[in-house]
XYZ file of C-alpha atoms in Angstrom:
401
model
C 0.000 0.000 0.000
C 1.357 3.432 -0.931
C 2.243 5.884 1.818
C -0.345 8.685 2.166
C 0.620 12.071 0.706
C 0.807 15.042 3.121
C -1.572 17.820 2.061
C 0.326 20.991 2.937
C -1.174 23.804 0.842
C -4.651 24.543 -0.565
C -4.741 24.203 -4.369
C -5.191 27.940 -4.972
C -3.265 29.045 -1.866
C -4.844 30.556 1.264
C -7.711 32.876 0.270
C -8.005 36.275 2.011
C -10.456 36.329 4.930
C -13.792 37.889 3.934
C -14.477 40.601 6.495
C -16.620 43.259 4.766
C -19.862 43.472 2.802
C -18.220 44.075 -0.605
C -15.997 40.978 -0.324
C -18.976 38.956 0.957
C -21.078 40.032 -2.051
C -18.313 38.786 -4.397
C -18.170 35.430 -2.589
C -21.959 35.040 -2.739
C -21.956 35.701 -6.503
C -19.084 33.247 -7.072
C -20.671 30.463 -5.031
C -24.081 30.970 -6.604
C -22.437 30.587 -10.033
C -20.440 27.498 -8.975
C -21.484 23.924 -9.704
C -22.078 20.740 -7.736
C -22.154 20.303 -3.938
C -20.626 22.876 -1.582
C -18.224 21.860 1.203
C -19.006 23.739 4.443
C -17.178 23.856 7.780
C -17.168 26.160 10.802
C -14.667 26.791 13.589
C -15.835 27.602 17.133
C -13.907 28.689 20.227
C -15.164 25.980 22.607
C -13.308 26.066 25.905
C -12.369 29.732 25.378
C -15.604 31.669 24.767
C -19.154 31.563 26.088
C -21.559 29.678 23.825
C -20.942 27.862 20.563
C -20.890 30.675 17.987
C -18.902 30.368 14.748
C -15.660 32.376 14.477
C -14.743 31.238 10.953
C -16.794 29.709 8.134
C -15.058 27.820 5.322
C -16.675 26.910 1.993
C -15.481 25.322 -1.228
C -17.352 24.694 -4.478
C -16.382 23.731 -8.004
C -15.997 26.917 -10.049
C -15.867 29.148 -6.942
C -12.767 27.869 -5.132
C -12.409 28.235 -1.362
C -13.735 31.097 0.786
C -12.895 31.893 4.421
C -15.494 34.174 6.033
C -15.216 36.012 9.358
C -18.720 35.829 10.907
C -17.735 38.354 13.582
C -17.211 41.016 10.884
C -20.060 39.601 8.726
C -22.597 38.302 11.286
C -25.490 37.889 8.827
C -24.753 35.246 6.181
C -28.411 34.625 5.282
C -27.836 35.965 1.726
C -25.122 33.326 1.278
C -27.429 30.691 2.786
C -30.177 31.731 0.326
C -27.742 31.589 -2.626
C -26.910 27.984 -1.669
C -30.521 26.925 -1.039
C -31.288 23.709 -2.891
C -27.553 22.938 -3.244
C -26.269 19.880 -1.370
C -24.008 20.938 1.529
C -21.195 18.550 2.457
C -20.295 18.681 6.154
C -18.277 16.413 8.438
C -20.231 15.684 11.653
C -23.031 18.030 10.555
C -24.900 18.137 13.885
C -21.870 19.840 15.510
C -21.746 22.709 13.001
C -25.416 23.231 12.102
C -26.428 25.097 15.314
C -23.701 27.767 14.917
C -24.369 28.043 11.161
C -28.099 28.486 11.841
C -27.283 31.418 14.183
C -25.696 33.319 11.262
C -28.455 32.531 8.761
C -27.037 29.446 7.037
C -29.455 26.503 6.971
C -29.082 23.711 4.384
C -32.082 22.163 2.637
C -30.014 19.128 1.546
C -26.834 17.735 3.034
C -24.291 14.915 2.930
C -22.523 14.121 6.225
C -19.160 12.464 5.547
C -18.712 11.344 9.185
C -22.131 9.663 9.293
C -21.506 8.148 5.845
C -18.281 6.660 7.233
C -20.135 5.150 10.194
C -22.812 3.594 7.986
C -20.149 2.235 5.637
C -18.363 0.561 8.570
C -15.146 2.600 8.757
C -13.448 1.993 12.137
C -12.181 5.617 12.410
C -14.437 8.427 11.203
C -12.561 11.628 12.106
C -11.971 13.828 9.051
C -8.209 13.216 9.048
C -8.605 9.441 9.325
C -11.272 9.353 6.585
C -9.282 11.524 4.143
C -6.248 9.290 4.724
C -7.993 5.914 4.400
C -10.336 6.863 1.531
C -8.330 9.413 -0.489
C -4.724 8.716 0.540
C -3.879 12.211 1.831
C -2.717 13.306 5.280
C -4.419 16.412 6.694
C -2.601 18.392 9.345
C -4.869 18.434 12.439
C -2.795 20.601 14.785
C -5.138 23.586 15.110
C -8.560 22.076 15.813
C -8.608 23.135 19.492
C -7.148 26.642 19.191
C -8.960 29.848 20.185
C -10.640 30.749 16.880
C -11.892 34.048 18.340
C -8.277 35.330 18.030
C -7.926 38.285 15.613
C -6.146 38.478 13.284
C -6.135 34.716 12.695
C -2.562 33.429 12.187
C -1.698 32.179 8.696
C -1.039 28.533 9.775
C -4.561 28.392 11.262
C -6.077 29.780 8.040
C -4.137 27.205 5.994
C -5.500 24.439 8.252
C -9.044 25.839 7.928
C -8.859 26.007 4.127
C -7.497 22.450 3.929
C -10.469 21.213 6.007
C -12.799 21.847 3.025
C -10.224 21.140 0.299
C -11.097 17.458 -0.154
C -14.555 17.273 1.440
C -16.440 16.973 -1.880
C -13.929 14.362 -3.135
C -14.488 12.416 0.100
C -18.255 12.730 -0.364
C -18.038 11.289 -3.897
C -15.900 8.333 -2.794
C -18.201 7.557 0.157
C -21.294 7.765 -2.033
C -19.772 5.076 -4.301
C -18.877 2.900 -1.290
C -22.369 3.218 0.255
C -23.894 2.375 -3.119
C -21.636 -0.688 -3.395
C -22.788 -1.845 0.068
C -26.465 -1.214 -0.734
C -26.671 1.491 1.963
C -26.927 4.685 -0.093
C -30.699 5.028 0.378
C -30.222 4.500 4.139
C -27.662 7.313 4.223
C -29.978 9.628 2.274
C -32.754 9.039 4.817
C -30.321 9.878 7.646
C -29.141 13.055 5.910
C -32.743 14.157 5.253
C -33.576 13.601 8.932
C -30.668 15.850 10.007
C -31.552 18.572 7.483
C -35.224 18.635 8.506
C -34.703 18.380 12.297
C -35.884 21.470 14.235
C -33.366 23.323 16.436
C -32.740 21.537 19.749
C -34.866 22.679 22.694
C -32.872 24.431 25.439
C -31.920 21.990 28.195
C -34.146 21.941 31.253
C -32.119 22.514 34.443
C -28.709 22.533 32.666
C -26.990 22.882 36.067
C -27.822 19.227 36.715
C -25.209 18.303 34.089
C -22.386 19.627 36.297
C -19.586 17.063 36.231
C -19.416 15.115 39.514
C -23.119 15.615 40.366
C -23.457 11.950 41.366
C -21.691 12.826 44.654
C -24.310 15.446 45.559
C -27.155 13.781 47.441
C -28.918 16.277 49.715
C -31.380 18.883 48.429
C -29.583 21.763 50.203
C -26.364 20.747 48.457
C -28.201 20.573 45.125
C -29.368 24.145 45.746
C -25.731 25.238 46.182
C -24.780 23.610 42.864
C -27.683 25.379 41.151
C -26.848 28.784 42.666
C -23.115 28.559 41.903
C -23.777 27.254 38.378
C -26.217 30.084 37.603
C -23.864 32.728 39.065
C -20.962 31.321 37.034
C -23.100 31.283 33.878
C -24.061 34.947 34.256
C -20.407 35.960 34.774
C -19.211 33.815 31.835
C -21.863 35.273 29.551
C -21.041 38.843 30.584
C -17.277 38.312 30.092
C -17.758 36.091 27.003
C -15.535 33.341 28.338
C -16.068 29.620 28.720
C -17.810 28.905 32.083
C -15.036 26.442 32.985
C -12.552 29.333 32.915
C -14.638 31.217 35.509
C -15.021 28.321 37.967
C -14.476 24.602 37.492
C -17.241 22.024 37.927
C -15.119 20.238 40.552
C -15.019 23.446 42.658
C -18.815 23.816 42.445
C -19.330 20.247 43.680
C -16.690 20.697 46.402
C -18.502 23.801 47.746
C -21.878 22.032 47.605
C -20.581 19.107 49.671
C -18.771 21.335 52.210
C -21.473 24.032 52.624
C -18.783 26.522 53.805
C -19.859 28.887 56.571
C -17.776 31.867 55.393
C -15.215 33.150 52.863
C -12.346 31.772 54.954
C -13.815 28.242 54.853
C -14.549 28.595 51.116
C -10.956 29.681 50.354
C -9.695 26.447 51.927
C -11.547 24.319 49.352
C -10.004 23.000 46.129
C -10.684 25.325 43.209
C -11.107 28.445 45.381
C -7.474 28.720 46.420
C -4.741 31.323 46.535
C -5.162 32.718 42.990
C -8.719 33.892 43.647
C -9.217 37.487 44.773
C -11.259 38.530 47.812
C -14.088 39.980 45.682
C -14.414 36.765 43.703
C -14.481 34.668 46.857
C -17.176 36.932 48.286
C -19.410 36.548 45.215
C -19.134 32.717 45.402
C -19.790 32.711 49.154
C -22.829 34.965 48.567
C -24.174 32.333 46.137
C -23.648 29.580 48.742
C -25.391 31.728 51.373
C -28.371 32.335 49.059
C -28.790 28.568 48.652
C -28.472 28.026 52.408
C -31.198 30.627 53.051
C -33.828 28.943 50.829
C -36.877 27.384 52.448
C -37.457 23.623 52.123
C -40.107 24.249 49.461
C -37.636 26.212 47.306
C -34.998 23.478 47.250
C -34.588 21.455 44.044
C -35.799 17.860 43.992
C -33.127 15.169 43.831
C -32.900 13.982 40.219
C -35.232 14.979 37.445
C -38.366 13.023 36.704
C -37.168 11.101 33.673
C -39.582 10.659 30.813
C -39.617 7.079 29.621
C -38.324 3.855 31.151
C -36.199 3.582 34.308
C -32.429 2.898 34.050
C -31.903 -0.643 32.657
C -30.084 -1.813 35.821
C -33.395 -1.473 37.715
C -35.421 -3.541 35.236
C -34.694 -6.989 36.693
C -36.336 -5.964 40.002
C -39.143 -3.810 38.615
C -40.190 -5.946 35.636
C -38.287 -9.207 34.966
C -40.235 -9.802 31.712
C -39.140 -6.388 30.367
C -35.549 -7.140 31.429
C -35.676 -10.394 29.430
C -37.053 -8.549 26.393
C -34.307 -5.926 26.617
C -31.566 -8.528 26.958
C -32.848 -10.398 23.882
C -33.282 -7.130 21.925
C -29.756 -5.929 22.714
C -28.251 -9.248 21.647
C -30.278 -9.241 18.412
C -29.461 -5.611 17.539
C -25.774 -6.206 18.306
C -25.645 -9.246 15.998
C -27.472 -7.392 13.217
C -25.196 -4.341 13.517
C -22.160 -6.614 13.221
C -23.664 -8.296 10.166
C -24.362 -4.895 8.561
C -20.903 -3.632 9.601
C -21.994 -0.457 11.399
C -22.189 0.840 15.002
C -25.305 -0.310 16.912
C -26.360 3.262 17.709
C -26.499 4.080 13.989
C -28.639 1.019 13.292
C -31.136 2.076 15.996
C -30.757 4.328 19.052
C -30.450 2.459 22.385
C -33.182 4.741 23.787
C -35.657 3.574 21.118
C -34.886 -0.078 21.907
C -35.406 0.534 25.652
C -38.723 2.328 25.131
C -40.145 -0.393 22.879
C -38.981 -3.133 25.281
C -40.388 -1.369 28.370
C -43.794 -0.729 26.796
C -44.224 -3.164 23.894
C -47.319 -3.100 21.666
C -50.332 -5.003 23.056
C -50.114 -7.429 20.145
C -46.568 -8.137 19.050
C -46.327 -8.520 15.289
C -44.311 -6.947 12.466
C -46.903 -4.240 11.851
C -47.267 -3.122 15.482
C -43.495 -3.180 16.147
C -42.799 -1.216 12.938
C -45.381 1.377 13.997
C -43.820 1.632 17.490
C -40.336 2.164 16.020
C -41.582 4.804 13.585
C -43.411 6.509 16.473
C -40.066 6.902 18.259
C -38.505 8.540 15.188
C -36.799 5.561 13.516
C -36.211 6.045 9.792
C -37.898 3.676 7.294
C -34.653 1.769 6.615
C -34.125 1.266 10.372
C -37.705 0.059 10.799
C -37.244 -2.421 7.973
C -33.968 -3.806 9.356
C -34.772 -3.867 13.088
C -38.442 -4.941 13.132
C -37.788 -8.717 12.682
C -35.152 -8.651 15.465
C -37.503 -6.882 17.899
C -40.501 -9.063 17.077
C -38.384 -12.049 18.203
C -37.043 -10.227 21.286
C -40.445 -8.964 22.438
C -41.719 -12.511 22.456
C -38.922 -13.533 24.866
C -40.123 -14.884 28.184
C -38.633 -13.984 31.568
C -36.396 -16.791 32.910
């Protein structure tokens, strides 16, 4: 096998960053006049800035070349989105980039997700670099993926990396389309891509503070109130300063304070995460948050755990409903075997949550029609329904030992 070729420079060199309306108008005209699919990528500043906004948008299309757009200088790209309406957008791991693209007015009507295509086709590694290397024989430099993309001006090596990210995306798309077609999975992939393109924006998370890392240690309601108060205080500060919340105060420090319930600033300063580098004013604002939580009445305290919609955690099934536990065990084994046969990850064949829901509350009469309807009701695509229904019909007929 030939050694992969390092891809060091974009074909037409690094394009200038588009940062004003006149340059944007030229890019829109060029891309509208281009042909074939358009490769799209976005860079965020996760871990550095508050939120998930885009700080660079990269595009490439036959006949238009590559464009690098600064969405801070050009925050409304809806005219570009409109110019590309009806064109197939090629993205890698589309669900990561679509929310920040939507914020700036770019919403695809059709898409091809090269990461998801790789999963369905059975590739063991589906990162962009790994896919470009195994499918096209080129090595992409991946050194700048986690840099602070809110930096201005953006250094030339970062811009080169960003341009190279879309350089071969359409070529990768074409090769994967052929491979999916060869495996008889192209229609499956199209259904998946359509589902992503037509999905509404995600609902905001209810009680996002409950996702604080290390929450499993926090048991008492008063301690939960401290986590909530510190999390909300941190979020307000992070939003105001436009920095990542983790840079304001770590999750571990929030949990530490909740468990200790410090009586005063002196006690708080002794805890991990609140140490010597923190100024007196900062310590006072965190202690004030702890004190607010301590002052709440019993009725104002959060409940432990959220009421979860749907079935209980699978580990509890054997005690609560042995017949359901037997169904789930049989279903998991069947789905696992089928996924192996089809050479794809189980979660891409059918989501584990869908399997659990159907096993916990199966149709009154278990047959192919009722199981197919149940799967479709939980959002399974037609190809998934067709593949998984026979497996679940067998599993739902399993008897408890």
